[in-house]
mmCIF file of C-alpha atoms in Angstrom:
data_model
loop_
_atom_site.group_PDB
_atom_site.id
_atom_site.type_symbol
_atom_site.label_atom_id
_atom_site.label_comp_id
_atom_site.label_asym_id
_atom_site.label_seq_id
_atom_site.Cartn_x
_atom_site.Cartn_y
_atom_site.Cartn_z
ATOM 1 C CA MET A 1 -9.545 41.117 -21.874
ATOM 2 C CA GLY A 2 -8.721 43.745 -19.287
ATOM 3 C CA LEU A 3 -5.991 43.473 -16.707
ATOM 4 C CA GLY A 4 -8.503 42.808 -13.892
ATOM 5 C CA SER A 5 -10.155 39.908 -15.734
ATOM 6 C CA TRP A 6 -6.732 38.501 -16.574
ATOM 7 C CA PHE A 7 -5.795 38.493 -12.833
ATOM 8 C CA ARG A 8 -9.136 36.892 -11.960
ATOM 9 C CA LYS A 9 -8.575 34.200 -14.577
ATOM 10 C CA ILE A 10 -5.035 33.519 -13.301
ATOM 11 C CA ARG A 11 -6.324 33.234 -9.727
ATOM 12 C CA GLY A 12 -9.172 30.967 -10.893
ATOM 13 C CA LYS A 13 -11.883 33.493 -10.106
ATOM 14 C CA ASP A 14 -13.122 34.254 -13.593
ATOM 15 C CA ASN A 15 -16.265 32.190 -14.046
ATOM 16 C CA ASN A 16 -18.360 34.846 -15.826
ATOM 17 C CA ASP A 17 -20.348 35.785 -12.708
ATOM 18 C CA GLY A 18 -17.437 37.429 -10.905
ATOM 19 C CA GLY A 19 -17.561 34.883 -8.050
ATOM 20 C CA ALA A 20 -14.888 32.525 -6.916
ATOM 21 C CA ALA A 21 -14.382 29.334 -8.910
ATOM 22 C CA GLU A 22 -15.215 26.234 -6.941
ATOM 23 C CA TYR A 23 -12.411 23.717 -6.463
ATOM 24 C CA VAL A 24 -13.387 20.124 -7.090
ATOM 25 C CA ALA A 25 -11.025 17.551 -5.612
ATOM 26 C CA PRO A 26 -10.082 14.656 -7.863
ATOM 27 C CA PRO A 27 -11.643 11.313 -6.936
ATOM 28 C CA PRO A 28 -9.525 8.870 -4.938
ATOM 29 C CA PRO A 29 -7.699 6.185 -6.899
ATOM 30 C CA THR A 30 -9.728 3.093 -7.715
ATOM 31 C CA ASP A 31 -8.527 -0.489 -7.308
ATOM 32 C CA LYS A 32 -7.711 -0.385 -11.027
ATOM 33 C CA ASP A 33 -5.563 2.752 -10.537
ATOM 34 C CA ILE A 34 -3.721 1.120 -7.633
ATOM 35 C CA LEU A 35 -3.012 -2.036 -9.633
ATOM 36 C CA ALA A 36 -1.854 0.047 -12.604
ATOM 37 C CA ALA A 37 0.578 1.892 -10.311
ATOM 38 C CA LEU A 38 1.983 -1.437 -9.091
ATOM 39 C CA ASN A 39 2.364 -2.586 -12.699
ATOM 40 C CA ARG A 40 4.324 0.593 -13.464
ATOM 41 C CA VAL A 41 6.668 -0.147 -10.543
ATOM 42 C CA ASN A 42 7.207 -3.676 -11.878
ATOM 43 C CA ALA A 43 8.044 -2.231 -15.295
ATOM 44 C CA MET A 44 10.501 0.196 -13.658
ATOM 45 C CA LEU A 45 12.216 -2.732 -11.911
ATOM 46 C CA ARG A 46 12.552 -4.699 -15.160
ATOM 47 C CA GLU A 47 13.759 -1.753 -17.220
ATOM 48 C CA GLY A 48 16.137 -0.562 -14.501
ATOM 49 C CA ASN A 49 17.771 -3.945 -13.950
ATOM 50 C CA ALA A 50 16.986 -3.847 -10.238
ATOM 51 C CA PRO A 51 18.869 -6.335 -8.058
ATOM 52 C CA PRO A 52 16.969 -9.395 -6.776
ATOM 53 C CA VAL A 53 17.080 -8.082 -3.193
ATOM 54 C CA VAL A 54 14.996 -5.077 -4.307
ATOM 55 C CA ILE A 55 12.658 -7.080 -6.534
ATOM 56 C CA SER A 56 11.830 -9.578 -3.776
ATOM 57 C CA ARG A 57 10.850 -6.806 -1.366
ATOM 58 C CA VAL A 58 8.734 -4.983 -3.937
ATOM 59 C CA VAL A 59 6.997 -8.263 -4.840
ATOM 60 C CA ARG A 60 6.186 -8.829 -1.155
ATOM 61 C CA ILE A 61 4.709 -5.329 -0.831
ATOM 62 C CA ALA A 62 2.714 -5.679 -4.065
ATOM 63 C CA ARG A 63 1.386 -9.105 -3.028
ATOM 64 C CA THR A 64 0.173 -7.735 0.296
ATOM 65 C CA ILE A 65 -1.498 -4.779 -1.433
ATOM 66 C CA HIS A 66 -3.204 -7.194 -3.881
ATOM 67 C CA GLN A 67 -4.455 -9.300 -0.965
ATOM 68 C CA THR A 68 -5.704 -6.263 0.936
ATOM 69 C CA LEU A 69 -7.508 -4.486 -1.927
ATOM 70 C CA PRO A 70 -10.667 -6.653 -1.835
ATOM 71 C CA ARG A 71 -10.971 -5.923 1.894
ATOM 72 C CA LEU A 72 -10.138 -2.243 1.748
ATOM 73 C CA ASN A 73 -13.739 -1.244 2.466
ATOM 74 C CA ASP A 74 -13.564 -3.244 5.712
ATOM 75 C CA LEU A 75 -11.149 -0.615 7.019
ATOM 76 C CA GLY A 76 -13.900 1.992 6.887
ATOM 77 C CA PRO A 77 -14.401 5.016 4.648
ATOM 78 C CA GLY A 78 -11.632 7.573 4.887
ATOM 79 C CA SER A 79 -9.468 5.360 7.089
ATOM 80 C CA GLN A 80 -5.812 6.205 7.600
ATOM 81 C CA ASP A 81 -4.877 2.602 6.735
ATOM 82 C CA GLY A 82 -6.802 2.790 3.467
ATOM 83 C CA TYR A 83 -5.059 6.031 2.586
ATOM 84 C CA SER A 84 -1.652 4.565 3.487
ATOM 85 C CA LEU A 85 -2.234 1.553 1.243
ATOM 86 C CA MET A 86 -3.302 3.748 -1.668
ATOM 87 C CA ALA A 87 -0.414 6.175 -1.154
ATOM 88 C CA THR A 88 2.107 3.334 -0.881
ATOM 89 C CA ALA A 89 1.027 1.886 -4.230
ATOM 90 C CA THR A 90 0.675 5.167 -6.105
ATOM 91 C CA ASP A 91 3.337 7.376 -4.506
ATOM 92 C CA TYR A 92 5.657 6.032 -1.796
ATOM 93 C CA LEU A 93 6.738 2.805 -3.547
ATOM 94 C CA PRO A 94 7.201 4.313 -7.038
ATOM 95 C CA GLU A 95 9.124 7.266 -5.577
ATOM 96 C CA ALA A 96 11.490 5.078 -3.542
ATOM 97 C CA VAL A 97 12.176 2.650 -6.391
ATOM 98 C CA GLY A 98 12.426 5.410 -8.994
ATOM 99 C CA GLY A 99 14.883 7.413 -6.914
ATOM 100 C CA TYR A 100 17.161 4.410 -6.595
ATOM 101 C CA LEU A 101 16.871 3.341 -10.239
ATOM 102 C CA ARG A 102 17.766 6.816 -11.542
ATOM 103 C CA LEU A 103 21.227 6.429 -10.013
ATOM 104 C CA PRO A 104 24.064 4.624 -11.799
ATOM 105 C CA ARG A 105 23.864 1.050 -10.511
ATOM 106 C CA GLU A 106 27.466 0.548 -9.393
ATOM 107 C CA TRP A 107 27.539 3.950 -7.700
ATOM 108 C CA ALA A 108 24.203 3.345 -5.940
ATOM 109 C CA ASP A 109 25.277 -0.064 -4.698
ATOM 110 C CA THR A 110 28.791 0.816 -3.487
ATOM 111 C CA ARG A 111 29.042 4.478 -2.461
ATOM 112 C CA PRO A 112 27.906 5.521 1.007
ATOM 113 C CA ILE A 113 25.369 8.356 0.996
ATOM 114 C CA ASP A 114 23.976 8.284 4.534
ATOM 115 C CA GLY A 115 26.667 7.519 7.056
ATOM 116 C CA ASN A 116 27.942 4.120 5.962
ATOM 117 C CA LYS A 117 24.770 3.221 4.028
ATOM 118 C CA THR A 118 24.681 2.988 0.270
ATOM 119 C CA SER A 119 21.643 3.965 -1.794
ATOM 120 C CA LEU A 120 20.778 0.275 -2.016
ATOM 121 C CA MET A 121 20.817 -0.063 1.778
ATOM 122 C CA VAL A 122 18.661 3.048 2.183
ATOM 123 C CA LEU A 123 16.167 1.702 -0.360
ATOM 124 C CA ILE A 124 16.023 -1.693 1.351
ATOM 125 C CA GLU A 125 15.270 -0.003 4.688
ATOM 126 C CA GLN A 126 12.467 1.972 3.042
ATOM 127 C CA LEU A 127 11.046 -1.151 1.398
ATOM 128 C CA GLU A 128 11.189 -3.060 4.690
ATOM 129 C CA LEU A 129 9.256 -0.277 6.405
ATOM 130 C CA LEU A 130 6.647 -0.253 3.642
ATOM 131 C CA GLY A 131 6.397 -4.056 3.800
ATOM 132 C CA VAL A 132 5.842 -4.126 7.553
ATOM 133 C CA THR A 133 3.268 -1.347 7.269
ATOM 134 C CA MET A 134 1.359 -3.160 4.496
ATOM 135 C CA ASP A 135 1.369 -6.337 6.635
ATOM 136 C CA LYS A 136 -0.185 -4.394 9.523
ATOM 137 C CA ILE A 137 -2.841 -2.941 7.236
ATOM 138 C CA PHE A 138 -3.629 -6.418 5.863
ATOM 139 C CA ASP A 139 -3.998 -7.698 9.421
ATOM 140 C CA ALA A 140 -6.311 -4.795 10.285
ATOM 141 C CA ALA A 141 -8.452 -5.486 7.208
ATOM 142 C CA ASN A 142 -8.876 -9.123 8.253
ATOM 143 C CA ARG A 143 -9.310 -8.532 11.966
ATOM 144 C CA ALA A 144 -13.116 -8.026 11.848
ATOM 145 C CA ASP A 145 -13.735 -11.444 10.269
ATOM 146 C CA ALA A 146 -11.237 -13.096 12.604
ATOM 147 C CA GLN A 147 -12.995 -11.558 15.605
ATOM 148 C CA ALA A 148 -16.362 -12.714 14.235
ATOM 149 C CA LEU A 149 -14.993 -16.259 13.980
ATOM 150 C CA ILE A 150 -13.834 -16.139 17.602
ATOM 151 C CA ALA A 151 -17.205 -14.762 18.736
ATOM 152 C CA HIS A 152 -19.039 -17.521 16.849
ATOM 153 C CA GLY A 153 -16.841 -20.152 18.481
ATOM 154 C CA ARG A 154 -17.623 -18.734 21.899
ATOM 155 C CA PHE A 155 -21.332 -18.756 21.060
ATOM 156 C CA LEU A 156 -21.162 -22.408 20.020
ATOM 157 C CA GLU A 157 -19.215 -23.292 23.139
ATOM 158 C CA ALA A 158 -21.818 -21.573 25.338
ATOM 159 C CA LYS A 159 -24.700 -23.170 23.415
ATOM 160 C CA PHE A 160 -23.406 -26.725 23.339
ATOM 161 C CA GLY A 161 -21.302 -26.843 26.472
ATOM 162 C CA HIS A 162 -17.668 -27.365 25.473
ATOM 163 C CA SER A 163 -15.258 -26.964 22.632
ATOM 164 C CA SER A 164 -14.619 -29.753 20.205
ATOM 165 C CA THR A 165 -11.810 -32.232 20.746
ATOM 166 C CA GLY A 166 -11.965 -33.424 17.167
ATOM 167 C CA GLY A 167 -15.194 -35.409 17.320
ATOM 168 C CA PRO A 168 -16.628 -38.249 19.357
ATOM 169 C CA ASP A 169 -14.475 -41.139 20.468
ATOM 170 C CA LEU A 170 -14.628 -43.536 17.560
ATOM 171 C CA THR A 171 -12.390 -46.311 18.779
ATOM 172 C CA LEU A 172 -12.979 -49.517 16.901
ATOM 173 C CA GLY A 173 -12.986 -52.880 18.517
ATOM 174 C CA THR A 174 -14.829 -54.460 21.410
ATOM 175 C CA PRO A 175 -17.206 -52.358 23.484
#
């Protein structure tokens, strides 16, 4: 192998025809990949002896992601919300939890690192932000069906004249 072909190979341009190699992006994570990432975070929490305050917030985030996954397509292909959900499960959440768990527990929970905030406080703020964001994405994923329900109710009201008061008056007794 000559020096020129070695440089082409290093730069990814050696594909036997002298042309540039074509980059193929990896496929996006599947629902199975997202759930596996959440399972890895749960394992990290167990192995790292995470405090209950951390576990409860991660459980809330994971539950919301689980609830949103079946409706992810309702957000539209390539949506920012869909990407945020996927990135939260596979990157943001594991990185936040992992960063905290790599620290000695007593040090992380008692020593200020950001002003007066300990590592635990910083993590809780991050988890709260992720939780609120996942709630908003879940709401967005359900909004289309909720709007369809409202539209159907308005159609029925227009068709039959008024909204229901719970059914006809069914008082028993004398007429």
